[in-house]
């Protein structure tokens, strides 16, 4: 009797799963719900995020530690904090001359230099005076980072948290 009941239960489970999968993949029924707010709502949310960005400076200690850590990497490597397709934000990459700030594409392709530093002193002097806010692209006084492109503002930019995570993470070859 168990030899008959167990296959029937298994068949019922399989049928149930198939029916549930077909229903889940049929798509929405009727018109799509209204999208309230649109661009105006998105901009208001972006401003809320901007206002929550930390404005305290990174300081010379953190900046110096970041320089030292990037310089431990092989040429062409460094601080890459996102690993996915397309635009991955800003990174700090070791070059023959020092370190460059650049856009990272597809998780590992450094773009052209946005800025470059050839000495630890220059790098520390610059990054010690930066903050999450200045690196976000919102701060008009931060010429290297500032952008009028809303898509690039605060989009995978360098932050204190990302710098600290880089310092404590493994050295990737």
PDB file of C-alpha atoms in Angstrom:
ATOM      1  CA  UNK A   1       0.000   0.000   0.000  1.00  0.00           C
ATOM      2  CA  UNK A   2       2.867   2.427   0.809  1.00  0.00           C
ATOM      3  CA  UNK A   3       4.288   1.650  -2.642  1.00  0.00           C
ATOM      4  CA  UNK A   4       1.115   3.129  -4.142  1.00  0.00           C
ATOM      5  CA  UNK A   5       0.587   6.103  -1.816  1.00  0.00           C
ATOM      6  CA  UNK A   6       4.147   7.536  -1.885  1.00  0.00           C
ATOM      7  CA  UNK A   7       4.297   7.903  -5.712  1.00  0.00           C
ATOM      8  CA  UNK A   8       0.809   9.498  -5.701  1.00  0.00           C
ATOM      9  CA  UNK A   9       1.887  12.033  -3.075  1.00  0.00           C
ATOM     10  CA  UNK A  10       5.064  12.773  -5.051  1.00  0.00           C
ATOM     11  CA  UNK A  11       2.995  13.239  -8.233  1.00  0.00           C
ATOM     12  CA  UNK A  12       0.626  15.612  -6.405  1.00  0.00           C
ATOM     13  CA  UNK A  13       3.581  17.689  -5.152  1.00  0.00           C
ATOM     14  CA  UNK A  14       5.071  17.872  -8.657  1.00  0.00           C
ATOM     15  CA  UNK A  15       1.734  18.966 -10.163  1.00  0.00           C
ATOM     16  CA  UNK A  16       1.287  21.584  -7.425  1.00  0.00           C
ATOM     17  CA  UNK A  17       4.790  23.021  -8.023  1.00  0.00           C
ATOM     18  CA  UNK A  18       4.258  23.130 -11.807  1.00  0.00           C
ATOM     19  CA  UNK A  19       0.911  24.903 -11.472  1.00  0.00           C
ATOM     20  CA  UNK A  20       2.397  27.434  -9.027  1.00  0.00           C
ATOM     21  CA  UNK A  21       5.358  28.091 -11.367  1.00  0.00           C
ATOM     22  CA  UNK A  22       3.106  28.602 -14.398  1.00  0.00           C
ATOM     23  CA  UNK A  23       0.867  31.019 -12.489  1.00  0.00           C
ATOM     24  CA  UNK A  24       3.847  32.971 -11.142  1.00  0.00           C
ATOM     25  CA  UNK A  25       5.308  33.416 -14.639  1.00  0.00           C
ATOM     26  CA  UNK A  26       2.123  34.514 -16.420  1.00  0.00           C
ATOM     27  CA  UNK A  27       2.804  38.180 -15.731  1.00  0.00           C
ATOM     28  CA  UNK A  28       0.568  40.894 -14.299  1.00  0.00           C
ATOM     29  CA  UNK A  29      -3.164  40.791 -14.791  1.00  0.00           C
ATOM     30  CA  UNK A  30      -4.817  43.970 -16.000  1.00  0.00           C
ATOM     31  CA  UNK A  31      -3.208  47.417 -16.256  1.00  0.00           C
ATOM     32  CA  UNK A  32      -0.030  48.220 -14.376  1.00  0.00           C
ATOM     33  CA  UNK A  33      -0.487  50.148 -11.138  1.00  0.00           C
ATOM     34  CA  UNK A  34       0.049  53.906 -11.394  1.00  0.00           C
ATOM     35  CA  UNK A  35       3.532  55.168 -10.649  1.00  0.00           C
ATOM     36  CA  UNK A  36       3.122  58.138  -8.330  1.00  0.00           C
ATOM     37  CA  UNK A  37       5.782  60.821  -8.194  1.00  0.00           C
ATOM     38  CA  UNK A  38       8.021  59.983 -11.146  1.00  0.00           C
ATOM     39  CA  UNK A  39      11.067  62.219 -11.631  1.00  0.00           C
ATOM     40  CA  UNK A  40      10.013  64.675  -8.953  1.00  0.00           C
ATOM     41  CA  UNK A  41       9.750  61.893  -6.368  1.00  0.00           C
ATOM     42  CA  UNK A  42      13.125  60.444  -7.413  1.00  0.00           C
ATOM     43  CA  UNK A  43      14.803  63.838  -7.108  1.00  0.00           C
ATOM     44  CA  UNK A  44      13.290  64.425  -3.664  1.00  0.00           C
ATOM     45  CA  UNK A  45      14.619  61.039  -2.520  1.00  0.00           C
ATOM     46  CA  UNK A  46      18.077  61.834  -3.954  1.00  0.00           C
ATOM     47  CA  UNK A  47      18.105  65.072  -1.944  1.00  0.00           C
ATOM     48  CA  UNK A  48      17.187  63.164   1.220  1.00  0.00           C
ATOM     49  CA  UNK A  49      20.101  60.784   0.616  1.00  0.00           C
ATOM     50  CA  UNK A  50      22.412  63.749  -0.063  1.00  0.00           C
ATOM     51  CA  UNK A  51      21.439  65.377   3.215  1.00  0.00           C
ATOM     52  CA  UNK A  52      22.290  62.179   5.116  1.00  0.00           C
ATOM     53  CA  UNK A  53      25.850  61.972   3.738  1.00  0.00           C
ATOM     54  CA  UNK A  54      28.600  62.307   6.345  1.00  0.00           C
ATOM     55  CA  UNK A  55      30.496  65.586   6.084  1.00  0.00           C
ATOM     56  CA  UNK A  56      33.341  64.851   8.527  1.00  0.00           C
ATOM     57  CA  UNK A  57      36.736  64.816   6.810  1.00  0.00           C
ATOM     58  CA  UNK A  58      38.565  61.532   6.237  1.00  0.00           C
ATOM     59  CA  UNK A  59      41.693  62.974   7.848  1.00  0.00           C
ATOM     60  CA  UNK A  60      45.395  62.328   7.237  1.00  0.00           C
ATOM     61  CA  UNK A  61      45.591  58.994   9.096  1.00  0.00           C
ATOM     62  CA  UNK A  62      42.923  57.265   6.985  1.00  0.00           C
ATOM     63  CA  UNK A  63      44.256  58.864   3.780  1.00  0.00           C
ATOM     64  CA  UNK A  64      47.794  57.664   4.542  1.00  0.00           C
ATOM     65  CA  UNK A  65      46.596  54.151   5.311  1.00  0.00           C
ATOM     66  CA  UNK A  66      44.704  54.040   2.006  1.00  0.00           C
ATOM     67  CA  UNK A  67      47.827  55.143   0.088  1.00  0.00           C
ATOM     68  CA  UNK A  68      49.917  52.443   1.782  1.00  0.00           C
ATOM     69  CA  UNK A  69      47.315  49.745   1.103  1.00  0.00           C
ATOM     70  CA  UNK A  70      46.864  50.664  -2.573  1.00  0.00           C
ATOM     71  CA  UNK A  71      50.637  50.618  -3.027  1.00  0.00           C
ATOM     72  CA  UNK A  72      50.727  47.009  -1.746  1.00  0.00           C
ATOM     73  CA  UNK A  73      48.709  45.976  -4.808  1.00  0.00           C
ATOM     74  CA  UNK A  74      50.188  45.095  -8.184  1.00  0.00           C
ATOM     75  CA  UNK A  75      50.059  47.711 -10.957  1.00  0.00           C
ATOM     76  CA  UNK A  76      46.550  48.145 -12.340  1.00  0.00           C
ATOM     77  CA  UNK A  77      44.885  46.969  -9.100  1.00  0.00           C
ATOM     78  CA  UNK A  78      43.731  48.683  -5.946  1.00  0.00           C
ATOM     79  CA  UNK A  79      40.509  49.820  -4.338  1.00  0.00           C
ATOM     80  CA  UNK A  80      37.632  48.449  -6.402  1.00  0.00           C
ATOM     81  CA  UNK A  81      34.576  48.201  -4.172  1.00  0.00           C
ATOM     82  CA  UNK A  82      31.956  46.876  -6.636  1.00  0.00           C
ATOM     83  CA  UNK A  83      32.221  43.826  -8.862  1.00  0.00           C
ATOM     84  CA  UNK A  84      29.375  43.621 -11.385  1.00  0.00           C
ATOM     85  CA  UNK A  85      28.534  44.557 -14.981  1.00  0.00           C
ATOM     86  CA  UNK A  86      28.749  48.075 -16.338  1.00  0.00           C
ATOM     87  CA  UNK A  87      29.539  51.113 -14.149  1.00  0.00           C
ATOM     88  CA  UNK A  88      31.019  50.180 -10.734  1.00  0.00           C
ATOM     89  CA  UNK A  89      31.721  53.623  -9.310  1.00  0.00           C
ATOM     90  CA  UNK A  90      35.043  55.230  -8.454  1.00  0.00           C
ATOM     91  CA  UNK A  91      38.184  53.303  -7.635  1.00  0.00           C
ATOM     92  CA  UNK A  92      41.769  54.036  -6.612  1.00  0.00           C
ATOM     93  CA  UNK A  93      44.233  52.152  -8.799  1.00  0.00           C
ATOM     94  CA  UNK A  94      47.988  51.765  -8.471  1.00  0.00           C
ATOM     95  CA  UNK A  95      49.916  53.063 -11.468  1.00  0.00           C
ATOM     96  CA  UNK A  96      53.611  53.218 -12.284  1.00  0.00           C
ATOM     97  CA  UNK A  97      53.630  56.856 -11.164  1.00  0.00           C
ATOM     98  CA  UNK A  98      51.456  56.486  -8.047  1.00  0.00           C
ATOM     99  CA  UNK A  99      47.659  56.256  -7.700  1.00  0.00           C
ATOM    100  CA  UNK A 100      44.831  57.317  -9.980  1.00  0.00           C
ATOM    101  CA  UNK A 101      41.187  57.968  -9.225  1.00  0.00           C
ATOM    102  CA  UNK A 102      39.049  56.565 -12.030  1.00  0.00           C
ATOM    103  CA  UNK A 103      35.721  55.047 -12.970  1.00  0.00           C
ATOM    104  CA  UNK A 104      35.631  51.257 -12.738  1.00  0.00           C
ATOM    105  CA  UNK A 105      33.749  49.323 -15.391  1.00  0.00           C
ATOM    106  CA  UNK A 106      32.561  45.713 -15.259  1.00  0.00           C
ATOM    107  CA  UNK A 107      34.113  45.148 -11.837  1.00  0.00           C
ATOM    108  CA  UNK A 108      37.746  45.276 -12.893  1.00  0.00           C
ATOM    109  CA  UNK A 109      38.430  47.623 -15.828  1.00  0.00           C
ATOM    110  CA  UNK A 110      39.897  50.943 -14.648  1.00  0.00           C
ATOM    111  CA  UNK A 111      38.945  53.864 -16.888  1.00  0.00           C
ATOM    112  CA  UNK A 112      41.005  56.942 -17.674  1.00  0.00           C
ATOM    113  CA  UNK A 113      42.328  58.933 -14.742  1.00  0.00           C
ATOM    114  CA  UNK A 114      40.018  61.517 -13.223  1.00  0.00           C
ATOM    115  CA  UNK A 115      42.922  62.601 -11.003  1.00  0.00           C
ATOM    116  CA  UNK A 116      46.406  61.238 -10.254  1.00  0.00           C
ATOM    117  CA  UNK A 117      48.834  61.540  -7.357  1.00  0.00           C
ATOM    118  CA  UNK A 118      52.530  60.733  -7.642  1.00  0.00           C
ATOM    119  CA  UNK A 119      53.439  61.016  -3.972  1.00  0.00           C
ATOM    120  CA  UNK A 120      51.974  59.967  -0.674  1.00  0.00           C
ATOM    121  CA  UNK A 121      52.152  63.566   0.528  1.00  0.00           C
ATOM    122  CA  UNK A 122      50.000  64.856  -2.372  1.00  0.00           C
ATOM    123  CA  UNK A 123      47.493  62.031  -1.953  1.00  0.00           C
ATOM    124  CA  UNK A 124      47.179  62.464   1.821  1.00  0.00           C
ATOM    125  CA  UNK A 125      46.866  66.256   1.510  1.00  0.00           C
ATOM    126  CA  UNK A 126      43.993  65.792  -0.935  1.00  0.00           C
ATOM    127  CA  UNK A 127      42.078  62.872   0.619  1.00  0.00           C
ATOM    128  CA  UNK A 128      42.482  64.116   4.199  1.00  0.00           C
ATOM    129  CA  UNK A 129      40.223  67.026   3.188  1.00  0.00           C
ATOM    130  CA  UNK A 130      37.526  64.836   1.599  1.00  0.00           C
ATOM    131  CA  UNK A 131      34.340  63.392   3.079  1.00  0.00           C
ATOM    132  CA  UNK A 132      31.489  61.146   1.992  1.00  0.00           C
ATOM    133  CA  UNK A 133      29.676  64.301   0.869  1.00  0.00           C
ATOM    134  CA  UNK A 134      32.551  65.724  -1.179  1.00  0.00           C
ATOM    135  CA  UNK A 135      33.218  62.370  -2.863  1.00  0.00           C
ATOM    136  CA  UNK A 136      29.516  61.903  -3.688  1.00  0.00           C
ATOM    137  CA  UNK A 137      29.499  64.400  -6.547  1.00  0.00           C
ATOM    138  CA  UNK A 138      27.097  66.802  -4.817  1.00  0.00           C
ATOM    139  CA  UNK A 139      29.700  69.211  -3.403  1.00  0.00           C
ATOM    140  CA  UNK A 140      30.311  72.010  -5.920  1.00  0.00           C
ATOM    141  CA  UNK A 141      33.525  72.979  -4.115  1.00  0.00           C
ATOM    142  CA  UNK A 142      35.017  69.507  -4.730  1.00  0.00           C
ATOM    143  CA  UNK A 143      35.982  70.048  -8.361  1.00  0.00           C
ATOM    144  CA  UNK A 144      37.420  66.576  -8.926  1.00  0.00           C
ATOM    145  CA  UNK A 145      34.255  64.823  -7.741  1.00  0.00           C
ATOM    146  CA  UNK A 146      31.483  67.322  -8.558  1.00  0.00           C
ATOM    147  CA  UNK A 147      29.050  66.440 -11.316  1.00  0.00           C
ATOM    148  CA  UNK A 148      25.794  67.852 -12.624  1.00  0.00           C
ATOM    149  CA  UNK A 149      24.852  64.373 -13.871  1.00  0.00           C
ATOM    150  CA  UNK A 150      22.193  63.152 -11.447  1.00  0.00           C
ATOM    151  CA  UNK A 151      22.868  59.508 -12.305  1.00  0.00           C
ATOM    152  CA  UNK A 152      26.506  59.752 -11.209  1.00  0.00           C
ATOM    153  CA  UNK A 153      25.805  61.607  -7.956  1.00  0.00           C
ATOM    154  CA  UNK A 154      26.265  59.323  -4.969  1.00  0.00           C
ATOM    155  CA  UNK A 155      26.371  56.356  -7.352  1.00  0.00           C
ATOM    156  CA  UNK A 156      28.909  53.876  -5.976  1.00  0.00           C
ATOM    157  CA  UNK A 157      31.281  56.654  -4.904  1.00  0.00           C
ATOM    158  CA  UNK A 158      34.086  56.399  -2.369  1.00  0.00           C
ATOM    159  CA  UNK A 159      33.000  56.700   1.258  1.00  0.00           C
ATOM    160  CA  UNK A 160      34.686  56.380   4.643  1.00  0.00           C
ATOM    161  CA  UNK A 161      33.044  52.971   5.069  1.00  0.00           C
ATOM    162  CA  UNK A 162      34.381  51.736   1.716  1.00  0.00           C
ATOM    163  CA  UNK A 163      37.881  53.013   2.498  1.00  0.00           C
ATOM    164  CA  UNK A 164      37.847  51.290   5.896  1.00  0.00           C
ATOM    165  CA  UNK A 165      36.510  48.055   4.400  1.00  0.00           C
ATOM    166  CA  UNK A 166      39.329  48.194   1.836  1.00  0.00           C
ATOM    167  CA  UNK A 167      41.906  48.536   4.608  1.00  0.00           C
ATOM    168  CA  UNK A 168      40.572  45.540   6.535  1.00  0.00           C
ATOM    169  CA  UNK A 169      39.897  43.290   3.552  1.00  0.00           C
ATOM    170  CA  UNK A 170      42.153  40.766   1.853  1.00  0.00           C
ATOM    171  CA  UNK A 171      44.850  41.848  -0.557  1.00  0.00           C
ATOM    172  CA  UNK A 172      43.560  40.781  -3.984  1.00  0.00           C
ATOM    173  CA  UNK A 173      46.207  39.882  -6.522  1.00  0.00           C
TER     174      UNK A 173
END
